[in-house]
Amino acid sequence: MTATILFASKSERWDTYEGPLRRALDALGLTYRLGTDFPSEEVDYIVYAPNSGIDDFTPFTRLKAVLNLWAGVEAVVGNPTLKVPLARMVDFGLTQGMTEWVVGHAMRHHLGMDAHIFGQDGIWRTETPPLARDRRIGLLGLGALGIAAGTALARLGFPVTGWSRSEKSVEGITCRHGDEGLRDTLAQADILILLLPDTPATQNILNADAMARMPKGAVVINPGRGPLIDDDALIAALDSGHLGHATLDVFRTEPLPPEHPFWAHPRITVTPHIASETRPDTAAQVIAENVRRGEAGAPLLHLVDRDLGY
Ligand code: NAP
């Protein structure tokens, strides 16, 4: 049987994805049609970006699955017209990129790099930072990205405590779950990294109460999703000096409007949702494998739980 695969993303993405997708599908010996324009009723799979413009899946009458190009699914998971399985993206390149971004920004704060990068003022500053083993890291989210970033930080010597919804065991990471686990994770987070999905259960998880539980001077690094943080509470905690800095890659509104107070805040670093992105060569292999599984009637990889929202 020939699988018809619609690529639905921003048009410029097609140029970067077509070659890798064809190579990956060919490597698995699949028979397929791949393109950006098919009659809806002929489509078996949609390789999907939530900003593609497709938000009504009703016309896709023989659709077997939607294969999301992004790790985050908050923009599609609640779509009532989507009646088929939804797979999210877990991609080597995406994971590796996130690990590098998280480690880089954690090291910036751990080593106090700003004092020397921005402090070229003739003052001979000789304070040395503590070793990694004396800087505690808290990690909210122990999924594909959280485990990879947390493991890399643990290998550098940081004591890492990670928190997830379900109970977990990850080598090198002290794993916690539940309300008490969250409170303990926050209480020992000199650097707190947010790698949770945006769901009704995680929105505003870093609110005023949660920030108050963190050590004085702690740093927040958020490459997860904007709604995880109560923005006003964050600014208040930074202004009061309770928190030392926040490095934010994701926001409630993106692009972050130029007039937003985050841009000018001396204790906030804004990066424009560039922590990581899906890489065509490796992501194409994940998509091709899911098409193979779909055609074989096997369970898809990285299925989203529609009730949990991630
Ligand atoms: P994932 O594999 O689905 O992991 C999500 C983690 O969050 C899991 O450990 C999960 O717990 C935990 N979690 C979910 N709801 C929770 C709750 N209510 N309480 C406690 N823990 C909860 O996701 P991922 O691939 O690691 O990606 C994480 C997020 O990163 C994505 O959803 C996306 O928003 C963001 N992201 C950002 C960028 C960027 O460039 N900034 C790029 C890619 C992804 P369980 O383990 O118990 O299920």
Tab-separated table of C-alpha atoms and ligand atoms in Angstrom:
chain	number	residue	atom	x	y	z
A	1	MET	CA	0.000	0.000	0.000
A	2	THR	CA	1.179	3.492	-0.781
A	3	ALA	CA	1.156	5.852	2.188
A	4	THR	CA	0.280	9.443	1.346
A	5	ILE	CA	2.200	11.817	3.606
A	6	LEU	CA	1.310	15.491	3.722
A	7	PHE	CA	4.061	17.816	4.923
A	8	ALA	CA	2.275	20.680	6.697
A	9	SER	CA	4.618	23.289	8.113
A	10	LYS	CA	5.810	26.770	7.165
A	11	SER	CA	6.529	26.610	3.442
A	12	GLU	CA	10.257	27.345	3.817
A	13	ARG	CA	10.641	24.198	5.920
A	14	TRP	CA	9.780	21.958	2.985
A	15	ASP	CA	13.145	22.661	1.334
A	16	THR	CA	15.039	21.526	4.406
A	17	TYR	CA	12.863	18.510	5.156
A	18	GLU	CA	12.055	17.001	1.775
A	19	GLY	CA	15.470	15.415	1.159
A	20	PRO	CA	15.937	13.996	4.670
A	21	LEU	CA	12.360	12.664	4.718
A	22	ARG	CA	12.710	10.929	1.352
A	23	ARG	CA	16.043	9.401	2.365
A	24	ALA	CA	14.637	8.144	5.668
A	25	LEU	CA	11.459	6.741	4.081
A	26	ASP	CA	13.481	5.090	1.303
A	27	ALA	CA	15.882	3.584	3.833
A	28	LEU	CA	12.944	1.781	5.442
A	29	GLY	CA	11.739	0.530	2.057
A	30	LEU	CA	8.394	2.303	2.348
A	31	THR	CA	6.107	2.966	-0.600
A	32	TYR	CA	4.821	6.505	-0.289
A	33	ARG	CA	3.753	9.781	-1.795
A	34	LEU	CA	5.231	12.811	-0.021
A	35	GLY	CA	4.330	16.423	-0.702
A	36	THR	CA	2.765	19.642	0.484
A	37	ASP	CA	-0.495	19.417	-1.440
A	38	PHE	CA	-2.801	16.403	-1.686
A	39	PRO	CA	-6.591	16.181	-1.665
A	40	SER	CA	-7.487	15.921	2.034
A	41	GLU	CA	-9.334	12.625	1.620
A	42	GLU	CA	-6.177	10.946	0.252
A	43	VAL	CA	-3.886	11.796	3.175
A	44	ASP	CA	-2.750	9.000	5.526
A	45	TYR	CA	-0.236	10.920	7.666
A	46	ILE	CA	0.343	14.593	8.350
A	47	VAL	CA	3.868	15.664	9.270
A	48	TYR	CA	2.658	18.606	11.230
A	49	ALA	CA	3.757	21.914	12.671
A	50	PRO	CA	1.050	23.663	14.701
A	51	ASN	CA	1.800	26.922	12.854
A	52	SER	CA	1.076	25.296	9.480
A	53	GLY	CA	-2.399	26.795	9.249
A	54	ILE	CA	-4.199	23.444	9.484
A	55	ASP	CA	-6.486	23.439	12.489
A	56	ASP	CA	-9.443	21.455	11.195
A	57	PHE	CA	-8.657	17.786	10.656
A	58	THR	CA	-12.225	16.874	9.693
A	59	PRO	CA	-11.589	16.810	5.905
A	60	PHE	CA	-8.782	14.243	6.351
A	61	THR	CA	-11.152	11.302	6.267
A	62	ARG	CA	-8.598	8.507	6.014
A	63	LEU	CA	-5.962	10.032	8.280
A	64	LYS	CA	-4.058	7.460	10.355
A	65	ALA	CA	-1.854	9.718	12.495
A	66	VAL	CA	-0.524	13.222	12.985
A	67	LEU	CA	3.251	13.313	13.421
A	68	ASN	CA	4.160	16.531	15.204
A	69	LEU	CA	7.448	18.167	14.242
A	70	TRP	CA	7.709	19.866	17.631
A	71	ALA	CA	8.241	18.430	21.118
A	72	GLY	CA	5.532	20.699	22.540
A	73	VAL	CA	1.958	19.826	21.578
A	74	GLU	CA	-0.078	22.365	23.557
A	75	ALA	CA	-1.324	24.018	20.357
A	76	VAL	CA	-2.793	20.807	18.926
A	77	VAL	CA	-3.443	18.393	21.778
A	78	GLY	CA	-6.872	19.824	22.617
A	79	ASN	CA	-8.067	20.079	19.015
A	80	PRO	CA	-11.498	18.391	19.031
A	81	THR	CA	-11.323	17.644	15.277
A	82	LEU	CA	-8.251	15.449	15.792
A	83	LYS	CA	-9.536	11.885	16.185
A	84	VAL	CA	-6.385	9.911	15.313
A	85	PRO	CA	-3.188	9.264	17.297
A	86	LEU	CA	-0.868	12.230	17.797
A	87	ALA	CA	2.874	11.606	18.079
A	88	ARG	CA	5.211	14.310	19.339
A	89	MET	CA	8.821	14.844	18.369
A	90	VAL	CA	11.634	13.215	20.280
A	91	ASP	CA	14.703	13.771	18.149
A	92	PHE	CA	18.396	13.268	18.806
A	93	GLY	CA	19.246	16.689	17.372
A	94	LEU	CA	16.540	18.464	19.380
A	95	THR	CA	17.666	16.740	22.570
A	96	GLN	CA	21.360	17.389	22.002
A	97	GLY	CA	20.723	21.041	21.152
A	98	MET	CA	18.691	21.516	24.329
A	99	THR	CA	21.371	19.867	26.450
A	100	GLU	CA	24.012	22.192	25.027
A	101	TRP	CA	21.832	25.279	25.607
A	102	VAL	CA	20.938	24.298	29.168
A	103	VAL	CA	24.509	23.401	30.135
A	104	GLY	CA	25.828	26.613	28.566
A	105	HIS	CA	23.395	28.859	30.424
A	106	ALA	CA	23.792	26.963	33.678
A	107	MET	CA	27.582	27.318	33.401
A	108	ARG	CA	27.250	31.051	32.740
A	109	HIS	CA	25.556	31.499	36.094
A	110	HIS	CA	27.599	28.891	37.920
A	111	LEU	CA	30.903	30.469	36.896
A	112	GLY	CA	29.653	34.049	37.247
A	113	MET	CA	30.839	34.776	33.722
A	114	ASP	CA	28.976	38.085	33.507
A	115	ALA	CA	31.299	39.682	36.049
A	116	HIS	CA	34.189	39.336	33.625
A	117	ILE	CA	32.363	39.646	30.308
A	118	PHE	CA	30.545	42.852	31.302
A	119	GLY	CA	32.872	44.004	34.077
A	120	GLN	CA	35.867	45.230	32.053
A	121	ASP	CA	36.220	48.198	34.394
A	122	GLY	CA	39.761	47.920	35.738
A	123	ILE	CA	38.728	46.090	38.883
A	124	TRP	CA	40.748	42.925	39.539
A	125	ARG	CA	37.998	40.535	40.642
A	126	THR	CA	39.574	37.434	42.106
A	127	GLU	CA	36.624	35.524	43.567
A	128	THR	CA	36.486	31.996	42.247
A	129	PRO	CA	33.197	30.152	41.953
A	130	PRO	CA	32.432	27.019	43.946
A	131	LEU	CA	32.914	23.675	42.282
A	132	ALA	CA	29.928	22.138	40.550
A	133	ARG	CA	29.496	19.714	43.413
A	134	ASP	CA	28.637	22.664	45.650
A	135	ARG	CA	26.005	24.158	43.310
A	136	ARG	CA	22.640	22.430	43.468
A	137	ILE	CA	20.498	22.105	40.386
A	138	GLY	CA	16.747	21.603	40.385
A	139	LEU	CA	15.094	20.321	37.264
A	140	LEU	CA	11.339	20.428	36.720
A	141	GLY	CA	10.558	17.819	34.068
A	142	LEU	CA	12.306	14.498	33.628
A	143	GLY	CA	11.279	13.701	30.080
A	144	ALA	CA	13.376	13.259	26.959
A	145	LEU	CA	14.922	16.716	27.318
A	146	GLY	CA	15.087	16.951	31.102
A	147	ILE	CA	16.841	13.619	31.529
A	148	ALA	CA	19.421	14.451	28.860
A	149	ALA	CA	20.203	17.905	30.247
A	150	GLY	CA	20.142	16.703	33.843
A	151	THR	CA	22.439	13.791	33.083
A	152	ALA	CA	24.951	16.093	31.373
A	153	LEU	CA	24.937	18.446	34.360
A	154	ALA	CA	25.284	15.536	36.785
A	155	ARG	CA	28.303	14.289	34.832
A	156	LEU	CA	29.904	17.698	35.311
A	157	GLY	CA	29.523	17.148	39.039
A	158	PHE	CA	26.396	19.147	39.893
A	159	PRO	CA	24.032	17.527	42.384
A	160	VAL	CA	20.824	17.365	40.315
A	161	THR	CA	17.359	16.832	41.741
A	162	GLY	CA	14.668	16.254	39.149
A	163	TRP	CA	10.897	16.337	39.511
A	164	SER	CA	8.305	14.620	37.370
A	165	ARG	CA	4.635	13.672	37.515
A	166	SER	CA	5.232	9.955	37.864
A	167	GLU	CA	7.836	8.231	40.002
A	168	LYS	CA	11.126	7.766	38.166
A	169	SER	CA	14.620	6.441	38.572
A	170	VAL	CA	17.398	8.065	36.557
A	171	GLU	CA	21.064	7.328	37.126
A	172	GLY	CA	22.905	10.333	38.543
A	173	ILE	CA	19.728	12.308	39.297
A	174	THR	CA	17.829	12.365	42.585
A	175	CYS	CA	14.278	11.845	41.378
A	176	ARG	CA	11.253	13.319	43.120
A	177	HIS	CA	7.564	13.504	42.348
A	178	GLY	CA	4.399	14.730	44.019
A	179	ASP	CA	3.797	17.958	45.940
A	180	GLU	CA	6.408	17.280	48.593
A	181	GLY	CA	8.912	16.375	45.899
A	182	LEU	CA	8.270	19.698	44.201
A	183	ARG	CA	8.747	21.650	47.410
A	184	ASP	CA	12.025	19.832	48.147
A	185	THR	CA	13.287	20.306	44.602
A	186	LEU	CA	12.597	24.043	44.753
A	187	ALA	CA	14.164	24.392	48.197
A	188	GLN	CA	17.536	23.109	47.035
A	189	ALA	CA	17.636	24.666	43.564
A	190	ASP	CA	20.473	27.174	43.353
A	191	ILE	CA	19.786	26.914	39.627
A	192	LEU	CA	16.291	25.841	38.587
A	193	ILE	CA	15.716	24.549	35.047
A	194	LEU	CA	12.187	24.242	33.672
A	195	LEU	CA	11.634	21.514	31.098
A	196	LEU	CA	7.953	20.810	31.636
A	197	PRO	CA	5.287	20.837	28.931
A	198	ASP	CA	2.563	23.484	28.929
A	199	THR	CA	-0.525	21.756	30.309
A	200	PRO	CA	-3.335	22.859	32.627
A	201	ALA	CA	-1.445	21.144	35.476
A	202	THR	CA	1.859	22.931	34.872
A	203	GLN	CA	0.739	26.488	34.127
A	204	ASN	CA	2.061	28.963	36.719
A	205	ILE	CA	3.854	26.152	38.513
A	206	LEU	CA	6.599	28.654	39.228
A	207	ASN	CA	4.393	31.152	41.055
A	208	ALA	CA	5.147	33.463	43.986
A	209	ASP	CA	4.809	30.651	46.509
A	210	ALA	CA	7.154	28.371	44.561
A	211	MET	CA	9.737	31.138	44.113
A	212	ALA	CA	9.615	31.911	47.839
A	213	ARG	CA	10.685	28.326	48.496
A	214	MET	CA	13.846	28.710	46.415
A	215	PRO	CA	17.168	29.715	47.989
A	216	LYS	CA	17.973	33.436	48.050
A	217	GLY	CA	19.874	34.459	44.946
A	218	ALA	CA	18.740	31.419	42.941
A	219	VAL	CA	18.675	31.493	39.158
A	220	VAL	CA	15.777	30.383	36.960
A	221	ILE	CA	16.416	29.010	33.474
A	222	ASN	CA	13.270	28.403	31.413
A	223	PRO	CA	13.549	26.694	28.042
A	224	GLY	CA	10.234	24.853	28.676
A	225	ARG	CA	7.213	27.050	27.987
A	226	GLY	CA	6.267	30.614	28.961
A	227	PRO	CA	3.059	29.809	30.884
A	228	LEU	CA	5.048	27.736	33.411
A	229	ILE	CA	6.016	31.005	35.108
A	230	ASP	CA	3.904	33.700	36.736
A	231	ASP	CA	5.583	36.659	35.015
A	232	ASP	CA	4.599	39.309	37.588
A	233	ALA	CA	5.753	37.110	40.463
A	234	LEU	CA	9.074	36.565	38.693
A	235	ILE	CA	9.685	40.280	38.266
A	236	ALA	CA	8.760	40.873	41.920
A	237	ALA	CA	11.145	38.133	43.096
A	238	LEU	CA	13.978	39.541	40.983
A	239	ASP	CA	13.290	43.134	42.074
A	240	SER	CA	13.314	42.150	45.740
A	241	GLY	CA	16.634	40.349	45.277
A	242	HIS	CA	15.173	37.021	46.347
A	243	LEU	CA	16.013	35.575	42.927
A	244	GLY	CA	19.322	36.456	41.288
A	245	HIS	CA	18.586	36.078	37.596
A	246	ALA	CA	16.223	34.532	35.080
A	247	THR	CA	17.247	33.301	31.651
A	248	LEU	CA	14.099	32.895	29.591
A	249	ASP	CA	13.794	31.342	26.151
A	250	VAL	CA	10.001	30.982	26.011
A	251	PHE	CA	7.172	33.391	26.721
A	252	ARG	CA	3.412	33.648	26.972
A	253	THR	CA	3.452	35.781	23.835
A	254	GLU	CA	6.028	35.062	21.143
A	255	PRO	CA	7.745	36.983	19.711
A	256	LEU	CA	8.094	38.763	23.058
A	257	PRO	CA	6.684	42.269	22.404
A	258	PRO	CA	9.387	44.998	22.367
A	259	GLU	CA	7.655	46.870	25.190
A	260	HIS	CA	7.581	43.820	27.492
A	261	PRO	CA	9.410	44.550	30.788
A	262	PHE	CA	11.502	41.368	30.463
A	263	TRP	CA	13.619	42.934	27.706
A	264	ALA	CA	14.908	45.805	29.834
A	265	HIS	CA	15.098	44.043	33.176
A	266	PRO	CA	18.714	43.978	34.404
A	267	ARG	CA	18.292	40.517	35.904
A	268	ILE	CA	16.562	38.878	32.977
A	269	THR	CA	18.181	37.439	29.882
A	270	VAL	CA	15.830	36.933	26.950
A	271	THR	CA	16.634	34.458	24.201
A	272	PRO	CA	14.152	34.203	21.305
A	273	HIS	CA	12.922	30.594	21.583
A	274	ILE	CA	16.166	29.248	20.200
A	275	ALA	CA	17.119	26.817	22.958
A	276	SER	CA	16.693	23.985	20.521
A	277	GLU	CA	14.836	22.945	17.434
A	278	THR	CA	14.000	19.794	15.551
A	279	ARG	CA	16.826	18.860	13.173
A	280	PRO	CA	15.662	17.578	9.793
A	281	ASP	CA	18.179	14.735	9.331
A	282	THR	CA	17.513	13.048	12.654
A	283	ALA	CA	13.826	13.997	12.935
A	284	ALA	CA	13.128	12.513	9.501
A	285	GLN	CA	14.221	9.121	10.822
A	286	VAL	CA	11.728	9.366	13.690
A	287	ILE	CA	8.925	10.309	11.286
A	288	ALA	CA	9.787	7.537	8.829
A	289	GLU	CA	9.864	4.991	11.639
A	290	ASN	CA	6.415	6.106	12.760
A	291	VAL	CA	5.059	5.815	9.214
A	292	ARG	CA	6.533	2.319	9.075
A	293	ARG	CA	4.861	1.462	12.352
A	294	GLY	CA	1.576	2.972	11.255
A	295	GLU	CA	1.597	0.932	8.055
A	296	ALA	CA	2.500	-2.228	9.993
A	297	GLY	CA	-0.255	-1.636	12.551
A	298	ALA	CA	2.346	-1.304	15.303
A	299	PRO	CA	2.126	1.260	18.135
A	300	LEU	CA	3.631	4.644	17.268
A	301	LEU	CA	6.645	6.067	19.058
A	302	HIS	CA	6.206	9.092	21.332
A	303	LEU	CA	2.437	9.024	21.458
A	304	VAL	CA	0.807	11.939	23.222
A	305	ASP	CA	-1.594	11.239	26.077
A	306	ARG	CA	-4.490	13.477	25.062
A	307	ASP	CA	-5.906	13.537	28.608
A	308	LEU	CA	-2.636	14.560	30.255
A	309	GLY	CA	-1.896	17.015	27.427
A	310	TYR	CA	1.662	15.942	26.666
B	1	NAP	P1	8.437	14.942	27.780
B	1	NAP	O1	9.382	13.861	27.376
B	1	NAP	O2	6.981	14.783	27.520
B	1	NAP	O3	8.678	15.207	29.335
B	1	NAP	C1	7.854	16.027	30.096
B	1	NAP	C2	8.257	15.899	31.551
B	1	NAP	O4	7.413	16.768	32.310
B	1	NAP	C3	8.039	14.476	32.087
B	1	NAP	O5	9.045	14.148	33.005
B	1	NAP	C4	6.697	14.607	32.804
B	1	NAP	O6	6.515	13.707	33.871
B	1	NAP	C5	6.805	16.009	33.360
B	1	NAP	N1	5.486	16.537	33.683
B	1	NAP	C6	4.449	16.756	32.843
B	1	NAP	N2	3.394	17.208	33.537
B	1	NAP	C7	3.775	17.255	34.831
B	1	NAP	C8	3.134	17.614	36.035
B	1	NAP	N3	1.856	18.024	36.051
B	1	NAP	N4	3.822	17.545	37.178
B	1	NAP	C9	5.108	17.112	37.177
B	1	NAP	N5	5.786	16.753	36.075
B	1	NAP	C10	5.115	16.819	34.915
B	1	NAP	O7	8.855	16.334	27.119
B	1	NAP	P2	10.293	16.776	26.576
B	1	NAP	O8	10.549	16.210	25.245
B	1	NAP	O9	11.294	16.542	27.642
B	1	NAP	O10	10.035	18.346	26.371
B	1	NAP	C11	9.677	19.170	27.467
B	1	NAP	C12	9.192	20.507	26.961
B	1	NAP	O11	10.286	21.280	26.462
B	1	NAP	C13	8.248	20.442	25.763
B	1	NAP	O12	6.934	20.150	26.160
B	1	NAP	C14	8.366	21.829	25.208
B	1	NAP	O13	7.390	22.651	25.821
B	1	NAP	C15	9.760	22.298	25.637
B	1	NAP	N6	10.665	22.504	24.480
B	1	NAP	C16	11.219	23.738	24.307
B	1	NAP	C17	12.092	23.953	23.253
B	1	NAP	C18	12.768	25.286	23.068
B	1	NAP	O14	13.422	25.511	22.060
B	1	NAP	N7	12.671	26.193	24.024
B	1	NAP	C19	12.397	22.919	22.368
B	1	NAP	C20	11.805	21.675	22.573
B	1	NAP	C21	10.942	21.473	23.642
B	1	NAP	P3	6.459	12.124	33.621
B	1	NAP	O15	7.888	11.732	33.296
B	1	NAP	O16	5.993	11.577	34.897
B	1	NAP	O17	5.524	11.907	32.463
